[in-house]
Amino acid sequence: MHTEHVDAEQLLRHVWGYPAFRGQQRAVIDHVAGGGDALVLMPTGGGKSLCFQIPALLRDGLAIVVSPLIALMQDQVAALRELGLRAAYLNSTLDAEQSRQVQAQARRGELDLLYLAPERLLGESGLRLLDQCRIALFAIDEAHCVSQWGHDFRPEYGQLSLLRERWPEVPRVALTATADVPTREEIAERLLLQPRAFVSSFDRPNIRYRIAEKRDARAQLLQFIRDEHAGDCGVVYALSRNSVEEIARQLAAHGIDALPYHAGMPAATRAAHLRRFLDDDGVVMVATIAFGMGIDKPDVRFVAHIDMPRSIEGYFQETGRAGRDGAPAQAWMAYGLADVVQQRRLIELSDADEAYKRLAGAKLDSMLALAEAADCRRVRLLAYFGEAAEPCGNCDNCLQPPELVDATEAAQKLLSAVYRCRQASGTSFAATHIIDVLRGKVTDKVQRFGHERLSTFGIGADLGEQDWRSLLRQLAAQHLIAVDATHFNVLHLTDGSRDVLRGHKRIALKKLDPRAARRRRAPAAAASALDGDAQALFEALRSWRGDTARAHAVPAYVVFPDATLQAIAQARPRSLDALREISGVGDKKLERYGDALLALIAER
Ligand code: ADP
Ligand code: ZN
């Protein structure tokens, strides 16, 4: 790039075709282009990439972009090349000859941006290459991976502190969409020298958060997709590989274009599924959390969790993959007692040290509090990241505030039943039996232990089984009762139980409403506001985009995002100058696609 005559504004307009910077972009760009270190916290879809791509063009030399997921660098580089920029990547998908070529280009100063996985960068040949180049800046994407305590720790990231030791004079920008305050401090401490922090609001106002009580999770999921997201692109997260496979099969059997994705699949199948997800409209990816980091697909309309993530950071990051394009999207989760038990168990069984387990336990408790919340989910989410907010009007609890009933007495009955059963029989029992006792059901097991003679037998007949389960889950989430996952899920009292039994702690329970699931249905899907003619043109543009993307072997959204095609369909520009005015149409794309677009518009 000839940097003398261009400024950030011009690059934004001519290369990217955008009229204005968003939020903190301009401030970050000025700071980094001026040689400063920056820590950038911006929500997914906020526009982090420009924060290093523009300084890369403004500064002399080669910008090094560290990104953790090899397979996904490809799309970012493809998108930059579509814009006419000189970008390349180095990773294990290149053969020796291709890799030599890229390195030679870098040495000759023919590249503006080079994407590298951290292990590649830190290897001997990577460091040697860097020594031979003039480096404009380092950008470290997904910087939270450096945090030992974080949910995505990658050991290679820890070694990136070497960069500031070896190249102290080169500016560094660390970017992430998810980091609580301690994680931020850790990023700054390990990666940066004298960082300035640029913290944007983490709010994703277009995402509607919903957490449903889990009954038959798979049936609930199917209903959610059918009723609210037919034909939409989405991601479903499940904990185990088995359930990933089963859910994908089940959804496919119901006519949904669903594919599985997990680390245990053959690499080629996994790559093929990823390609389908990226390139086609309307694929639902059913995946373990191995899937998703670095995926920039802008039109994911929903993210569903069938198992609860183990921390709010994880939840926020995974749900954040929905709606990057700013159009309405939903984050939906089914949550039940099993999630509490399973996640606590995973922590207990891990061979990490005590300090780690304590931290993991605290993170899980915050996640549980979010899941149990009866007030605005967004307020809680943002508070976790240190941000104050008002109730949002776009989460389940805001849209339909749950009715709370005092359940202190019911909780005391439940805890007493646990206590009495154990006292009478010298052994502990699991939820099903305790609930049978409370509701006065004379089962074989009840008779075998003579529990129909207990004073607590039948004292809870006024509540349904679901109510009891829901209460139990809430108590377990707050450590007011313990579920022993290593021993048939039997229930134990805890120190906290005593406070409830003595009346020192009041319990509120969300009133169960069997119709709630149906009434909560809301038209959140992107109802595009195009009229008939514009809609027809939009469809034509989409189909042209599909052909073009295939011809160039890039994902459709790399050619143009939906929002740009919609704006074209609406405005019907009749000249190249008019087309240039559309957000997302830069010089290179105008040159490459302008005539084809005008021809399409003229036909209709
Ligand atoms: P992030 O990495 O923060 O998730 P991206 O950098 O991928 O977000 O940007 C998200 C989308 O927003 C991309 O399609 C990008 O081109 C677009 N975008 C970024 N900055 C602007 C801007 N100033 N004006 C319009 N669109 C923008
Ligand atoms: Zn809300």
XYZ file of C-alpha atoms and ligand atoms in Angstrom:
632
model
C 0.000 0.000 0.000
C 1.119 3.513 -0.652
C 0.429 4.918 2.710
C 1.423 8.529 2.301
C -1.823 9.705 0.789
C -4.486 7.543 2.320
C -6.157 7.861 5.653
C -8.364 5.496 7.604
C -11.559 7.135 6.401
C -10.635 6.739 2.750
C -9.692 3.116 3.198
C -13.016 2.432 4.882
C -14.905 4.082 2.027
C -12.952 2.829 -0.931
C -11.761 -0.612 0.097
C -14.676 -1.750 2.242
C -17.337 0.522 0.848
C -18.673 1.478 4.284
C -19.784 5.024 4.975
C -18.704 5.387 8.608
C -16.780 3.770 11.431
C -18.655 2.041 14.168
C -18.270 2.559 17.900
C -14.638 2.526 18.943
C -13.169 1.424 15.610
C -11.744 4.815 14.755
C -10.144 5.296 18.178
C -8.502 1.862 18.078
C -7.258 2.369 14.536
C -5.675 5.720 15.364
C -4.035 4.345 18.478
C -2.582 1.243 16.814
C -1.621 2.975 13.592
C 0.250 5.439 15.805
C 2.257 2.595 17.331
C 0.305 1.912 20.543
C -0.684 -1.398 22.134
C -4.406 -1.985 22.405
C -6.739 -4.377 24.146
C -9.985 -4.450 22.198
C -13.135 -5.864 23.716
C -15.967 -5.769 21.282
C -18.919 -8.088 20.975
C -19.127 -10.534 18.128
C -20.147 -8.750 14.966
C -18.929 -5.450 16.392
C -16.278 -5.091 13.709
C -13.036 -6.139 15.363
C -11.329 -7.091 12.105
C -11.147 -3.534 10.811
C -9.362 -2.540 14.019
C -6.240 -4.305 12.799
C -6.841 -4.533 9.057
C -6.878 -0.773 8.534
C -3.772 -0.102 10.694
C -2.126 -2.922 8.737
C -2.631 -0.856 5.600
C -1.696 2.430 7.196
C 1.601 1.234 8.623
C 4.608 0.173 6.601
C 5.411 -3.500 6.492
C 3.611 -6.748 7.111
C 0.858 -7.213 9.681
C 0.933 -10.562 11.458
C -2.471 -11.891 12.482
C -2.510 -14.710 15.019
C -5.674 -16.741 14.849
C -6.322 -20.083 16.528
C -8.331 -22.034 14.003
C -6.437 -23.027 10.907
C -9.358 -24.046 8.744
C -11.068 -20.733 9.246
C -8.258 -18.397 8.301
C -9.052 -19.314 4.752
C -12.335 -17.428 4.699
C -10.876 -14.314 6.217
C -8.075 -14.256 3.694
C -10.540 -14.958 0.870
C -12.646 -12.011 2.017
C -9.604 -9.701 2.055
C -8.580 -10.805 -1.406
C -12.113 -10.149 -2.641
C -11.496 -6.591 -1.480
C -8.313 -6.490 -3.522
C -5.937 -6.659 -0.566
C -2.655 -8.531 -0.390
C -3.339 -11.179 2.230
C -2.190 -14.760 2.744
C -2.027 -17.419 5.409
C 0.504 -19.980 6.478
C -0.809 -23.201 7.929
C -0.674 -26.945 7.526
C -3.189 -26.956 4.665
C -0.499 -25.555 2.354
C 2.037 -27.890 0.785
C 5.750 -27.143 1.041
C 5.879 -25.289 -2.262
C 2.872 -23.068 -1.531
C 4.256 -22.330 1.873
C 7.635 -21.344 0.368
C 5.869 -19.021 -2.025
C 3.945 -17.255 0.703
C 7.107 -16.840 2.738
C 8.962 -15.437 -0.245
C 6.152 -12.956 -0.879
C 6.300 -11.912 2.757
C 10.060 -11.358 2.561
C 9.764 -9.348 -0.616
C 7.235 -7.069 1.034
C 4.424 -8.153 -1.276
C 1.921 -8.839 1.480
C 0.011 -6.541 3.794
C -1.456 -9.193 6.048
C -0.263 -12.663 6.977
C -2.454 -14.986 9.050
C -0.724 -17.582 11.191
C -1.699 -20.140 13.805
C 0.230 -19.528 17.027
C 2.191 -22.772 16.862
C 3.269 -21.917 13.354
C 4.368 -18.460 14.383
C 6.290 -19.675 17.406
C 8.113 -22.422 15.552
C 11.680 -21.831 14.535
C 10.914 -21.144 10.884
C 8.083 -18.819 11.822
C 10.306 -16.690 14.013
C 13.047 -16.690 11.399
C 10.597 -15.469 8.789
C 9.469 -12.667 11.057
C 13.070 -11.654 11.603
C 13.433 -11.225 7.861
C 10.350 -9.071 7.437
C 9.461 -5.590 8.398
C 6.567 -6.023 10.792
C 3.795 -3.452 10.864
C 1.891 -4.829 13.831
C 0.777 -7.978 15.613
C -2.912 -8.701 15.909
C -3.870 -11.465 18.314
C -7.407 -12.609 17.696
C -9.428 -14.569 20.264
C -6.978 -13.248 22.829
C -8.904 -14.774 25.740
C -7.280 -18.094 24.746
C -4.241 -16.848 26.673
C -6.073 -17.030 29.982
C -5.191 -20.067 32.024
C -8.423 -19.775 33.934
C -10.475 -19.046 30.865
C -12.814 -21.440 29.141
C -10.719 -21.685 25.974
C -7.171 -21.907 27.253
C -4.621 -22.774 24.586
C -1.093 -23.373 25.787
C 0.450 -21.997 22.555
C -1.212 -18.688 23.324
C 0.686 -18.474 26.588
C 3.939 -18.430 24.666
C 2.907 -15.416 22.651
C 4.396 -13.221 25.378
C 7.566 -13.828 23.433
C 6.358 -11.347 20.824
C 6.631 -8.334 23.058
C 10.025 -9.456 24.327
C 11.404 -9.879 20.852
C 9.645 -6.994 19.111
C 8.940 -4.464 21.844
C 8.738 -1.604 19.336
C 6.029 -3.217 17.191
C 2.459 -2.335 18.197
C 0.232 -5.144 19.309
C -3.528 -5.374 19.330
C -5.247 -8.145 21.283
C -8.921 -8.708 20.457
C -11.675 -10.695 22.065
C -15.445 -10.799 22.314
C -15.489 -12.509 25.645
C -13.521 -11.759 28.759
C -14.480 -11.027 32.323
C -12.351 -8.541 34.225
C -9.680 -10.991 35.494
C -9.296 -12.422 31.988
C -8.799 -8.928 30.578
C -6.059 -8.295 33.079
C -4.408 -11.550 32.189
C -4.473 -10.763 28.461
C -2.904 -7.370 29.032
C -0.292 -8.780 31.374
C 0.799 -11.580 29.081
C 0.557 -10.109 25.636
C 0.843 -6.356 25.734
C 3.299 -3.748 26.953
C 1.488 -0.511 27.711
C -1.986 -1.319 26.576
C -4.845 1.015 26.239
C -8.147 -0.792 26.677
C -11.011 -0.142 24.298
C -14.071 -1.692 25.835
C -17.280 -1.556 23.875
C -20.632 -2.497 25.231
C -21.026 -6.250 25.122
C -24.688 -5.933 24.448
C -26.054 -7.783 21.445
C -29.451 -6.122 21.267
C -30.613 -8.157 18.280
C -30.221 -11.456 20.130
C -33.249 -12.624 22.075
C -32.213 -14.739 25.056
C -34.499 -17.574 26.121
C -33.940 -20.317 28.633
C -36.652 -22.940 28.769
C -37.296 -25.515 31.430
C -36.063 -28.836 30.107
C -38.656 -31.576 29.806
C -38.089 -33.493 26.621
C -35.190 -31.454 25.287
C -35.109 -32.963 21.814
C -38.813 -32.559 21.242
C -38.575 -28.994 22.527
C -35.690 -28.294 20.168
C -37.537 -29.712 17.175
C -40.559 -27.610 17.979
C -38.445 -24.501 18.419
C -36.781 -24.915 15.029
C -39.967 -25.847 13.193
C -42.105 -23.104 14.656
C -39.657 -20.268 14.664
C -36.730 -21.023 12.396
C -37.879 -23.156 9.492
C -35.277 -22.894 6.723
C -32.925 -20.780 8.829
C -29.240 -21.294 9.398
C -28.512 -22.220 13.010
C -26.206 -23.977 15.438
C -27.252 -26.533 18.053
C -24.757 -27.226 20.829
C -24.723 -30.501 22.737
C -22.228 -31.819 25.256
C -21.385 -35.269 23.917
C -20.487 -36.617 20.519
C -23.206 -39.214 20.793
C -25.950 -36.736 21.359
C -24.573 -34.587 18.535
C -24.936 -37.520 16.143
C -28.363 -38.502 17.417
C -29.813 -35.013 17.369
C -28.516 -34.367 13.859
C -30.117 -37.620 12.699
C -33.372 -36.807 14.414
C -33.608 -33.319 12.979
C -32.726 -34.605 9.523
C -35.444 -37.255 9.836
C -37.876 -34.373 10.341
C -36.806 -32.662 7.158
C -34.363 -30.178 8.680
C -31.075 -29.737 6.825
C -28.984 -30.711 9.851
C -25.382 -31.955 9.954
C -23.245 -33.222 12.848
C -19.847 -31.783 13.762
C -17.484 -32.973 16.475
C -13.816 -33.707 16.991
C -14.315 -37.474 16.759
C -15.440 -37.422 13.144
C -13.074 -38.074 10.234
C -11.384 -34.800 9.347
C -12.647 -34.895 5.764
C -16.294 -35.311 6.799
C -15.936 -32.556 9.325
C -14.426 -30.227 6.763
C -17.174 -31.066 4.270
C -19.880 -30.322 6.831
C -18.224 -27.052 7.728
C -18.084 -26.074 4.052
C -21.774 -26.861 3.605
C -22.629 -24.801 6.656
C -20.582 -21.837 5.455
C -21.512 -21.922 1.797
C -25.180 -22.873 1.786
C -28.163 -21.067 3.166
C -30.154 -22.694 5.918
C -27.934 -25.485 7.277
C -28.339 -26.362 10.957
C -25.039 -27.500 12.454
C -25.348 -29.787 15.452
C -22.038 -29.631 17.251
C -19.966 -29.943 20.360
C -18.265 -26.764 21.484
C -15.304 -27.814 19.345
C -17.259 -26.014 16.637
C -17.558 -22.330 16.145
C -14.575 -20.344 17.230
C -13.528 -18.018 14.470
C -16.560 -18.741 12.349
C -17.680 -15.501 10.837
C -20.898 -16.590 9.185
C -23.044 -13.506 9.574
C -26.532 -14.935 9.037
C -26.787 -17.566 11.783
C -30.360 -16.957 12.951
C -30.323 -19.061 16.101
C -28.014 -20.807 18.522
C -29.629 -23.534 20.616
C -28.125 -25.192 23.665
C -29.473 -28.553 24.582
C -26.947 -28.825 27.421
C -25.894 -25.936 29.582
C -22.448 -24.403 29.037
C -20.191 -24.380 32.060
C -19.687 -20.650 32.299
C -21.276 -17.381 31.259
C -18.261 -16.668 29.068
C -18.887 -19.887 27.189
C -22.603 -19.195 26.906
C -22.002 -15.643 25.758
C -19.451 -16.667 23.195
C -21.498 -19.520 21.784
C -24.755 -17.560 21.654
C -22.790 -14.641 20.196
C -22.383 -16.577 16.962
C -26.009 -15.782 16.218
C -26.945 -12.618 14.371
C -23.574 -11.114 13.548
C -25.308 -9.257 10.737
C -27.378 -7.340 13.269
C -30.706 -8.803 12.156
C -32.968 -10.467 14.767
C -31.640 -13.757 16.112
C -32.370 -16.052 19.029
C -30.339 -17.759 21.730
C -32.393 -20.626 23.063
C -31.465 -23.087 25.773
C -33.199 -25.977 27.486
C -32.067 -26.313 31.056
C -32.834 -28.845 33.774
C -31.618 -30.539 36.933
C -29.411 -32.902 34.952
C -27.375 -29.935 33.736
C -26.624 -28.866 37.290
C -25.626 -32.372 38.301
C -23.633 -33.149 35.176
C -21.589 -29.953 35.181
C -20.786 -30.164 38.882
C -19.698 -33.711 38.341
C -17.403 -32.794 35.464
C -15.636 -30.346 37.737
C -15.330 -32.860 40.573
C -13.958 -35.556 38.321
C -11.427 -33.327 36.582
C -7.858 -33.834 37.716
C -7.229 -30.095 37.969
C -5.993 -28.636 41.230
C -8.235 -27.287 43.965
C -7.821 -23.635 42.998
C -8.993 -24.398 39.495
C -11.944 -26.425 40.734
C -13.013 -23.594 43.010
C -12.885 -21.164 40.148
C -14.703 -23.514 37.778
C -17.336 -24.033 40.493
C -17.822 -20.294 40.913
C -18.168 -19.817 37.156
C -20.715 -22.596 37.010
C -22.693 -21.018 39.849
C -22.909 -17.747 37.914
C -24.174 -19.643 34.889
C -26.752 -21.415 37.032
C -27.916 -18.132 38.509
C -28.457 -16.844 34.986
C -30.430 -19.941 34.054
C -32.587 -19.682 37.194
C -33.102 -15.930 36.926
C -36.639 -14.593 36.918
C -35.523 -11.115 35.867
C -33.913 -9.720 32.708
C -31.311 -12.137 31.303
C -29.468 -9.388 29.493
C -29.068 -7.289 32.628
C -27.478 -10.291 34.309
C -25.270 -11.180 31.362
C -23.946 -7.663 31.064
C -23.493 -7.335 34.820
C -21.250 -10.370 34.660
C -19.013 -8.441 32.280
C -19.113 -5.395 34.527
C -21.712 -3.460 32.585
C -24.868 -1.849 33.959
C -28.060 -2.028 31.885
C -31.811 -1.568 31.992
C -34.273 -4.438 31.452
C -34.100 -5.140 27.748
C -37.551 -6.056 26.526
C -35.982 -8.725 24.316
C -35.511 -11.756 26.561
C -37.990 -14.355 27.770
C -38.263 -12.875 31.257
C -38.840 -9.348 29.962
C -41.335 -10.445 27.329
C -43.283 -12.602 29.706
C -42.305 -11.923 33.307
C -42.622 -15.168 35.255
C -44.976 -15.173 38.171
C -43.139 -15.873 41.390
C -44.711 -17.742 44.263
C -43.284 -18.153 47.733
C -42.017 -21.708 47.939
C -40.261 -21.561 51.273
C -42.690 -23.985 52.857
C -42.498 -26.365 49.904
C -38.717 -26.254 50.095
C -38.876 -27.088 53.793
C -41.141 -30.043 53.019
C -38.734 -31.302 50.405
C -35.714 -31.016 52.639
C -37.582 -32.647 55.522
C -38.521 -35.567 53.297
C -34.880 -36.028 52.344
C -33.934 -35.940 56.011
C -36.710 -38.266 57.226
C -36.156 -40.896 54.562
C -32.496 -41.053 55.392
C -33.179 -41.142 59.118
C -35.726 -43.936 58.772
C -33.713 -46.140 56.422
C -30.073 -45.246 57.027
C -29.525 -44.567 53.350
C -30.085 -41.674 50.951
C -32.537 -41.523 48.088
C -32.719 -39.865 44.699
C -35.229 -37.287 43.491
C -37.842 -39.634 42.042
C -38.364 -41.467 45.297
C -38.398 -38.304 47.419
C -41.001 -36.758 45.127
C -43.120 -39.935 45.312
C -43.010 -39.686 49.099
C -43.962 -36.002 49.036
C -46.831 -36.603 46.659
C -48.026 -39.649 48.583
C -47.515 -42.233 45.857
C -47.463 -45.784 47.142
C -44.811 -47.334 44.921
C -43.032 -50.661 45.443
C -40.029 -48.802 46.734
C -42.094 -46.710 49.131
C -43.625 -49.896 50.547
C -40.335 -51.737 50.678
C -38.891 -49.025 52.905
C -42.122 -48.377 54.778
C -41.946 -44.724 53.820
C -45.739 -44.428 53.647
C -45.588 -44.296 57.423
C -43.329 -41.228 57.513
C -44.762 -37.927 58.708
C -43.669 -36.348 55.427
C -45.582 -38.855 53.294
C -48.125 -37.067 51.130
C -47.484 -33.595 52.553
C -46.696 -32.256 49.103
C -49.658 -33.568 47.127
C -50.657 -30.019 46.233
C -47.721 -29.629 43.849
C -47.144 -31.526 40.626
C -44.087 -33.593 39.864
C -42.703 -30.916 37.526
C -43.066 -28.297 40.255
C -41.094 -30.454 42.644
C -38.390 -31.043 40.089
C -38.179 -27.396 39.330
C -37.895 -26.554 43.030
C -35.275 -29.217 43.517
C -33.273 -27.869 40.604
C -33.399 -24.401 42.020
C -32.258 -25.608 45.442
C -29.445 -27.610 43.863
C -28.333 -24.613 41.784
C -27.971 -22.615 44.996
C -26.233 -25.381 46.974
C -29.251 -25.661 49.263
C -29.336 -29.361 48.532
C -26.632 -31.609 47.089
C -27.052 -34.224 44.381
C -24.433 -36.965 44.597
C -23.660 -37.682 40.978
C -21.110 -40.321 41.898
C -23.726 -42.295 43.798
C -27.020 -42.730 41.919
C -27.836 -39.021 42.204
C -28.978 -39.399 45.792
C -29.897 -36.218 47.637
C -28.070 -34.856 50.683
C -28.688 -31.902 52.929
C -26.066 -29.172 52.985
C -25.185 -26.380 55.394
C -27.451 -24.151 53.353
C -30.361 -26.614 53.794
C -30.423 -25.809 57.484
C -30.964 -22.121 56.809
C -34.007 -22.991 54.735
C -35.346 -25.449 57.310
C -34.961 -22.901 60.077
C -36.789 -20.310 58.044
C -33.730 -18.078 57.680
C -33.870 -18.151 53.936
C -36.887 -17.596 51.726
C -37.320 -19.384 48.424
C -39.272 -18.019 45.473
C -40.295 -20.316 42.688
C -41.328 -19.504 39.161
C -44.889 -20.586 38.719
C -45.128 -23.280 36.141
C -47.346 -22.541 33.231
C -47.851 -25.328 30.747
C -48.957 -22.835 28.105
C -45.893 -20.691 28.550
C -43.887 -22.486 25.908
C -46.547 -21.820 23.343
C -47.220 -18.235 24.276
C -43.570 -17.315 24.249
C -43.375 -17.995 20.591
C -42.446 -14.738 18.989
C -41.725 -13.775 15.416
C -38.032 -13.089 15.879
C -36.845 -14.368 12.542
C -35.560 -11.797 10.131
C -38.736 -10.661 8.509
C -37.181 -8.645 5.739
C -39.051 -5.475 5.040
C -38.765 -5.788 1.262
C -41.871 -5.389 -0.855
C -42.784 -7.812 -3.620
C -40.607 -6.384 -6.423
C -37.646 -5.775 -4.166
C -38.018 -9.273 -2.742
C -37.926 -10.749 -6.256
C -34.802 -8.765 -7.062
C -33.247 -9.822 -3.776
C -33.857 -13.485 -4.641
C -32.269 -12.942 -8.053
C -29.272 -11.256 -6.447
C -28.917 -14.119 -4.026
C -28.922 -16.663 -6.749
C -26.341 -14.623 -8.700
C -24.270 -14.441 -5.510
C -24.458 -18.232 -5.134
C -23.158 -18.773 -8.679
C -20.427 -16.184 -8.251
C -19.300 -17.629 -4.924
C -19.075 -21.111 -6.413
C -17.104 -19.810 -9.373
C -14.633 -18.086 -7.055
C -14.668 -20.934 -4.524
C -15.537 -18.623 -1.630
C -18.518 -18.565 0.750
C -21.510 -16.610 -0.468
C -21.278 -13.953 2.250
C -17.719 -13.158 1.180
C -19.074 -11.900 -2.150
C -21.681 -9.664 -0.449
C -23.539 -9.967 2.848
C -27.347 -10.193 2.851
C -27.597 -6.645 4.132
C -25.821 -5.287 1.045
C -27.994 -7.304 -1.343
C -31.078 -6.104 0.493
C -29.958 -2.509 0.213
C -29.367 -2.981 -3.522
C -32.784 -4.607 -3.985
C -34.381 -1.696 -2.166
C -32.505 1.142 -3.868
C -32.293 -0.310 -7.405
C -29.235 1.715 -8.365
C -29.033 2.383 -12.120
C -25.425 3.492 -12.407
C -22.032 2.581 -11.016
C -22.009 5.815 -9.052
C -25.336 5.008 -7.459
C -24.163 1.482 -6.712
C -21.059 2.853 -5.023
C -23.309 4.547 -2.469
C -24.538 1.206 -1.114
C -22.898 0.146 2.155
C -20.593 -2.812 1.513
C -19.729 -1.908 -2.103
C -16.074 -0.848 -2.253
C -13.906 -0.017 -5.254
C -12.774 -3.551 -5.971
C -16.213 -5.085 -5.784
C -17.639 -2.297 -7.889
C -15.016 -2.970 -10.524
C -15.501 -6.715 -10.334
C -19.275 -7.027 -9.977
C -20.715 -3.617 -10.805
C -21.712 -4.362 -14.399
C -23.185 -7.743 -13.559
C -25.278 -6.192 -10.807
C -26.529 -3.367 -13.001
C -27.478 -5.877 -15.699
C -29.438 -7.900 -13.156
C -31.251 -4.807 -11.940
C -32.058 -3.704 -15.487
C -33.625 -7.089 -16.276
C -36.260 -6.625 -13.612
P -16.112 -9.322 14.792
O -14.784 -9.875 14.362
O -16.015 -8.231 15.800
O -17.091 -10.364 15.192
P -16.257 -8.475 12.057
O -14.990 -7.725 12.025
O -16.301 -9.810 11.399
O -16.778 -8.614 13.540
O -17.407 -7.534 11.483
C -18.748 -7.966 11.446
C -19.420 -7.457 10.178
O -19.590 -6.051 10.253
C -18.597 -7.718 8.940
O -19.455 -8.105 7.916
C -17.935 -6.375 8.674
O -17.581 -6.226 7.330
C -19.029 -5.415 9.107
N -18.490 -4.107 9.508
C -17.421 -3.871 10.279
N -17.214 -2.545 10.442
C -18.192 -1.922 9.761
C -18.534 -0.535 9.522
N -17.829 0.456 10.055
N -19.615 -0.280 8.757
C -20.331 -1.285 8.217
N -20.070 -2.591 8.391
C -19.016 -2.926 9.151
Zn -34.559 -8.686 29.249
